[in-house]
Amino acid sequence: MDVLKKVPVSEQDPKVRATNFKEVCLGYTKEEAMEEANRCINCKNAQCIKGCPVAINIPGFIEQVKLGDIEKAYQIISESSALPSVCGRVCPQESQCEGKCIRGIKGEPVSIGKMERFVADWARENGIKPNGAQEKINKKVAVIGSGPAGLTCAGDLAKLGYDVTIFEALHKAGGVLVYGIPEFRLPKDAVVQKEIDNVISLGVKLETDVVIGKSTTIDELMEEEGFDAVFIGSGAGLPKFMGIPGEQTNGVFSANEYLTRSNLMKAFEENSTTPIMLGKKVAVVGGGNVAMDAARTALRLGAETHIVYRRSEEELPARVEEVHHAKEEGIIFDLLTNPTEVIANEDGWVSGLRCIKMELGEPDESGRRRPQEIPGSEFVMEVDTVIMSLGTSPNPLISSTTKGLETNRRKCIVAEEEFGKTSKDGVYAGGDAVTGAATVILAMGAGKAAAKGIHQYLSE
Amino acid sequence: MYPIIRAEELTNNIFLMEVEARRIAKACQPGQFVIVRTDENSERIPLTICDYNREKGTITIVFQIVGASTDDMSKLKAGDAFADFVGPLGCPSELVTDDIEDVKKKNILFVAGGVGTAPVYPQVKWLHEHGINADVIVGAKSKDILILEKEMEAVAGNLYITTDDGSYGRHGLVTKVIEDLVAEGKQYDVCIAIGPMIMMKFACLTTKKLNIPTVISLNPIMVDGTGMCGACRVTVGDEVKFACVDGPEFDGHKVDFDQAMKRQQMYKTQEGRAYLAAKEGDTHHGGCGNCGGDK
Ligand SMILES: Cc1cc2nc3c(=O)[nH]c(=O)nc-3n(C[C@H](O)[C@H](O)[C@H](O)COP(=O)(O)OP(=O)(O)OC[C@H]3O[C@@H](n4cnc5c(N)ncnc54)[C@H](O)[C@@H]3O)c2cc1C
Ligand SMILES: Cc1cc2nc3c(=O)[nH]c(=O)nc-3n(C[C@H](O)[C@H](O)[C@H](O)COP(=O)(O)OP(=O)(O)OC[C@H]3O[C@@H](n4cnc5c(N)ncnc54)[C@H](O)[C@@H]3O)c2cc1C
Ligand code: SF4
Ligand code: SF4
Ligand code: FES
């Protein structure tokens, strides 16, 4: 065994997986996990912990994996993380825990994420559940949104004994974990639903089909329904469009629409009663994780799929692993290319995407080199579907209907980082609703912090 | 689950259901809508709130069978339940949110086409309860598909019914009635037109000529109904709006109807079209057979 390299993890063959929605990465076996655990040198001043937004005791849990005591390892992870089988799959580890690992200086870092996933999956398969509260506290907390932020906050408060109700606008709990991130990266029934069931098993109530700001308001929840505190974890779900001509043509989707129909509405299943338009040639505009997910979904639905991105490969904001997987599966990358117009045929359907070639100029405010148009380089890509994946921002539904809730210029709710306290008494917030689109682990961390803040507030 | 208290077929292929949904019944206003799912695997179907009873905690919906999902819905009976029933979504009608004293000074005309009678009803009723009597034109293809006539009669100022085939009331399209009323000397400060897209489009062309500001209610394809997917986007003036959160009511003289009609066809497969032709046919007022789900 080469100690400089990670123990390889088995994956579905790219050609096979390009035609199915089963999980790409198959995960470690116990033997593999134990072997990988041996690569960790149990640093005294472990840098990896500093890279993890929720500061999991990484050497601590790895030590238990080494010994083969997976249950103990799970307990150590659970002290800091409520959704380890999710984070082990979707955390950008290369820039977080693994990015800081000592092993990474000379060789590959320890495969922390894959081990975390193994431990969490093992615990789930062996029926290990978080422990509920010993004593009930007679106070009610409302949690808005059932994404990672809301689920974590609700779980932590329930463990402390609070009477918690989650309000979710959609018909199913899970936030981006169920409607955004595709099945082949994060299985819905096998993984996400089980995590949600765990939270519910702590005594948390879940009310779906409630849109806060419409069905009822935060003020009503507090004044009429007796909630003592509220956590807002409503995410950043409002899609951006480019504003180019032809964008309202049939066959132009936001990534949110495309992924929601595929994931939440199960359009990918054969004989689904809630189908999606199947394109033959699809252009996905954008270069983030969301773009990769949309592209790989379109590919699996049978389309030739292109990523159209205005900067170069180096600037792609998506995780390296996802770009790598996308390439393996046969996604074509049209880099340094920017759409200028969607072209429609006479039926009003997309028939092409007019693009212009770009080159990189001087660095801009973000430190990345600014893409500039190359004059006269316009060309038309023949496509029948265009998926816009240009980022999202928080939905104003809640901020516009809650008295005294401050937001910033980017429509994000203003909340203190330490405990998620907002400008309104008794109201806390965290996750994408506060930061704008970010990551699962940051949302989770914010949910945890706010649970502490709410506990403090209600203990006063 | 959301229990169905009452279910009846109003006329050929048009159904009324009263559903228990306490939160919505408490919060809703005329002009808003709900999204319903029949069961775990169903489409999310947007439907306008046609009536509400705050004491009983119920919402009334009226829908027409136009495709597979509405067909499934029509099979539900009193005692059954919807898996999901979410709302109230969208903005309330401006007549409800504007200063009531201003509204009282206005001569208001409603134009309802086909099932569009259902969403018009709660607005006329609300105005009636606030001492305002609006004129209402109801258009249908023929007498046997007219709905809510008695209910509307009770709350409207003047009710003008017209049928395309002349089998009842006046003879001709709603646009002709608008022109006739104005020619007879009626003056209107605002018109609210709700019905199939094609009817709203032509009603707007007529009211534009007559200089009557007009509000219409759009029914594009929707998924979430909360501003998350952008499926419902429409062009109004030079702006792109999301009908589910910015609407569904818009200035009819600014809406790009041709684009909206095309977008509504998005999920219509060949199969769907065939189904539509077989099932729907003559319930359509405006008769284009091409406007997808109409209200
Ligand atoms: C396609 C896609 C791929 C991604 N891939 C990754 C990845 O690989 N790794 C990673 O770390 N991150 C990834 N992310 C980002 C990550 O999913 C988010 O940062 C995270 O989910 C944010 O969590 P949250 O709890 O703040 O909000 P969300 O997960 O967005 O949940 C918010 C919930 O609140 C509900 N809600 C909103 N408004 C209301 C209201 N008014 N009333 C009631 N409920 C409401 C919403 O319906 C939703 O269920 C991805 C995101 C997307 C879209
Ligand atoms: C705000 C609003 C209010 C409405 N109010 C009413 C009402 O009061 N009464 C009434 O009869 N109808 C109303 N409609 C229209 C109604 O939602 C459609 O008739 C219904 O969705 C059609 O579904 P279907 O599957 O039976 O028909 P089909 O037309 O066969 O639909 C085929 C597929 O197209 C998609 N689809 C078509 N139309 C829509 C849509 N509007 N939203 C989402 N998906 C769609 C679905 O994927 C569906 O499975 C309203 C629509 C909107 C947006
Ligand atoms: S939660 Fe994410 S960052 Fe933290 S250890 Fe696990 S994979 Fe690494
Ligand atoms: S930095 Fe790497 S080697 Fe050191 S404790 Fe963390 S995982 Fe182990
Ligand atoms: S229905 Fe999704 S944004 Fe309007």
JSON list of N, CA and C and ligand atoms in Angstrom, two decimals, chain A residues 39-43 46-48 58-59 62 100-103 110 112, ligand 4:
[
{"chain": "A", "resi": 39, "resn": "ARG", "atom": "N", "xyz": [-3.76, 5.73, 7.79]},
{"chain": "A", "resi": 39, "resn": "ARG", "atom": "CA", "xyz": [-2.94, 6.78, 7.18]},
{"chain": "A", "resi": 39, "resn": "ARG", "atom": "C", "xyz": [-2.92, 8.04, 8.05]},
{"chain": "A", "resi": 40, "resn": "CYS", "atom": "N", "xyz": [-3.90, 8.18, 8.92]},
{"chain": "A", "resi": 40, "resn": "CYS", "atom": "CA", "xyz": [-3.96, 9.37, 9.77]},
{"chain": "A", "resi": 40, "resn": "CYS", "atom": "C", "xyz": [-2.93, 9.24, 10.88]},
{"chain": "A", "resi": 41, "resn": "ILE", "atom": "N", "xyz": [-2.12, 10.27, 11.05]},
{"chain": "A", "resi": 41, "resn": "ILE", "atom": "CA", "xyz": [-1.05, 10.18, 12.05]},
{"chain": "A", "resi": 41, "resn": "ILE", "atom": "C", "xyz": [-1.46, 10.81, 13.37]},
{"chain": "A", "resi": 42, "resn": "ASN", "atom": "N", "xyz": [-2.74, 11.05, 13.53]},
{"chain": "A", "resi": 42, "resn": "ASN", "atom": "CA", "xyz": [-3.28, 11.53, 14.80]},
{"chain": "A", "resi": 42, "resn": "ASN", "atom": "C", "xyz": [-2.52, 12.74, 15.33]},
{"chain": "A", "resi": 43, "resn": "CYS", "atom": "N", "xyz": [-2.48, 13.78, 14.52]},
{"chain": "A", "resi": 43, "resn": "CYS", "atom": "CA", "xyz": [-1.72, 14.99, 14.85]},
{"chain": "A", "resi": 43, "resn": "CYS", "atom": "C", "xyz": [-2.19, 15.57, 16.18]},
{"chain": "A", "resi": 46, "resn": "ALA", "atom": "N", "xyz": [-4.24, 19.11, 15.38]},
{"chain": "A", "resi": 46, "resn": "ALA", "atom": "CA", "xyz": [-4.80, 18.65, 14.11]},
{"chain": "A", "resi": 46, "resn": "ALA", "atom": "C", "xyz": [-5.36, 19.81, 13.27]},
{"chain": "A", "resi": 47, "resn": "GLN", "atom": "N", "xyz": [-4.74, 20.03, 12.12]},
{"chain": "A", "resi": 47, "resn": "GLN", "atom": "CA", "xyz": [-5.16, 21.12, 11.23]},
{"chain": "A", "resi": 47, "resn": "GLN", "atom": "C", "xyz": [-6.52, 20.81, 10.58]},
{"chain": "A", "resi": 48, "resn": "CYS", "atom": "N", "xyz": [-6.76, 19.54, 10.36]},
{"chain": "A", "resi": 48, "resn": "CYS", "atom": "CA", "xyz": [-8.00, 19.15, 9.68]},
{"chain": "A", "resi": 48, "resn": "CYS", "atom": "C", "xyz": [-9.22, 19.71, 10.41]},
{"chain": "A", "resi": 58, "resn": "ILE", "atom": "N", "xyz": [-11.86, 15.10, 14.26]},
{"chain": "A", "resi": 58, "resn": "ILE", "atom": "CA", "xyz": [-11.53, 14.18, 13.17]},
{"chain": "A", "resi": 58, "resn": "ILE", "atom": "C", "xyz": [-10.54, 13.08, 13.62]},
{"chain": "A", "resi": 59, "resn": "PRO", "atom": "N", "xyz": [-9.38, 13.47, 14.20]},
{"chain": "A", "resi": 59, "resn": "PRO", "atom": "CA", "xyz": [-8.47, 12.39, 14.64]},
{"chain": "A", "resi": 59, "resn": "PRO", "atom": "C", "xyz": [-9.17, 11.47, 15.63]},
{"chain": "A", "resi": 62, "resn": "ILE", "atom": "N", "xyz": [-11.39, 9.05, 13.72]},
{"chain": "A", "resi": 62, "resn": "ILE", "atom": "CA", "xyz": [-10.57, 8.16, 12.89]},
{"chain": "A", "resi": 62, "resn": "ILE", "atom": "C", "xyz": [-9.88, 7.10, 13.77]},
{"chain": "A", "resi": 100, "resn": "LYS", "atom": "N", "xyz": [-6.74, 20.88, 4.66]},
{"chain": "A", "resi": 100, "resn": "LYS", "atom": "CA", "xyz": [-5.81, 21.29, 5.71]},
{"chain": "A", "resi": 100, "resn": "LYS", "atom": "C", "xyz": [-4.98, 20.11, 6.23]},
{"chain": "A", "resi": 101, "resn": "CYS", "atom": "N", "xyz": [-5.30, 18.91, 5.80]},
{"chain": "A", "resi": 101, "resn": "CYS", "atom": "CA", "xyz": [-4.64, 17.72, 6.37]},
{"chain": "A", "resi": 101, "resn": "CYS", "atom": "C", "xyz": [-3.14, 17.69, 6.06]},
{"chain": "A", "resi": 102, "resn": "ILE", "atom": "N", "xyz": [-2.35, 17.42, 7.09]},
{"chain": "A", "resi": 102, "resn": "ILE", "atom": "CA", "xyz": [-0.89, 17.34, 7.01]},
{"chain": "A", "resi": 102, "resn": "ILE", "atom": "C", "xyz": [-0.42, 16.39, 5.91]},
{"chain": "A", "resi": 103, "resn": "ARG", "atom": "N", "xyz": [-1.12, 15.28, 5.80]},
{"chain": "A", "resi": 103, "resn": "ARG", "atom": "CA", "xyz": [-0.76, 14.29, 4.78]},
{"chain": "A", "resi": 103, "resn": "ARG", "atom": "C", "xyz": [-0.77, 14.89, 3.38]},
{"chain": "A", "resi": 110, "resn": "VAL", "atom": "N", "xyz": [-5.68, 12.57, 3.97]},
{"chain": "A", "resi": 110, "resn": "VAL", "atom": "CA", "xyz": [-6.49, 11.46, 4.46]},
{"chain": "A", "resi": 110, "resn": "VAL", "atom": "C", "xyz": [-7.92, 11.63, 3.94]},
{"chain": "A", "resi": 112, "resn": "ILE", "atom": "N", "xyz": [-10.97, 11.90, 4.69]},
{"chain": "A", "resi": 112, "resn": "ILE", "atom": "CA", "xyz": [-11.83, 12.11, 5.85]},
{"chain": "A", "resi": 112, "resn": "ILE", "atom": "C", "xyz": [-13.32, 11.96, 5.49]},
{"chain": "C", "resi": 4, "resn": "SF4", "atom": "S1", "xyz": [-4.47, 16.53, 9.71]},
{"chain": "C", "resi": 4, "resn": "SF4", "atom": "FE1", "xyz": [-4.71, 14.63, 8.55]},
{"chain": "C", "resi": 4, "resn": "SF4", "atom": "S2", "xyz": [-3.28, 13.27, 9.46]},
{"chain": "C", "resi": 4, "resn": "SF4", "atom": "FE2", "xyz": [-3.50, 14.93, 10.90]},
{"chain": "C", "resi": 4, "resn": "SF4", "atom": "S3", "xyz": [-5.14, 14.29, 12.28]},
{"chain": "C", "resi": 4, "resn": "SF4", "atom": "FE3", "xyz": [-6.10, 15.38, 10.65]},
{"chain": "C", "resi": 4, "resn": "SF4", "atom": "S4", "xyz": [-6.65, 13.78, 9.21]},
{"chain": "C", "resi": 4, "resn": "SF4", "atom": "FE4", "xyz": [-5.17, 12.89, 10.57]}
]
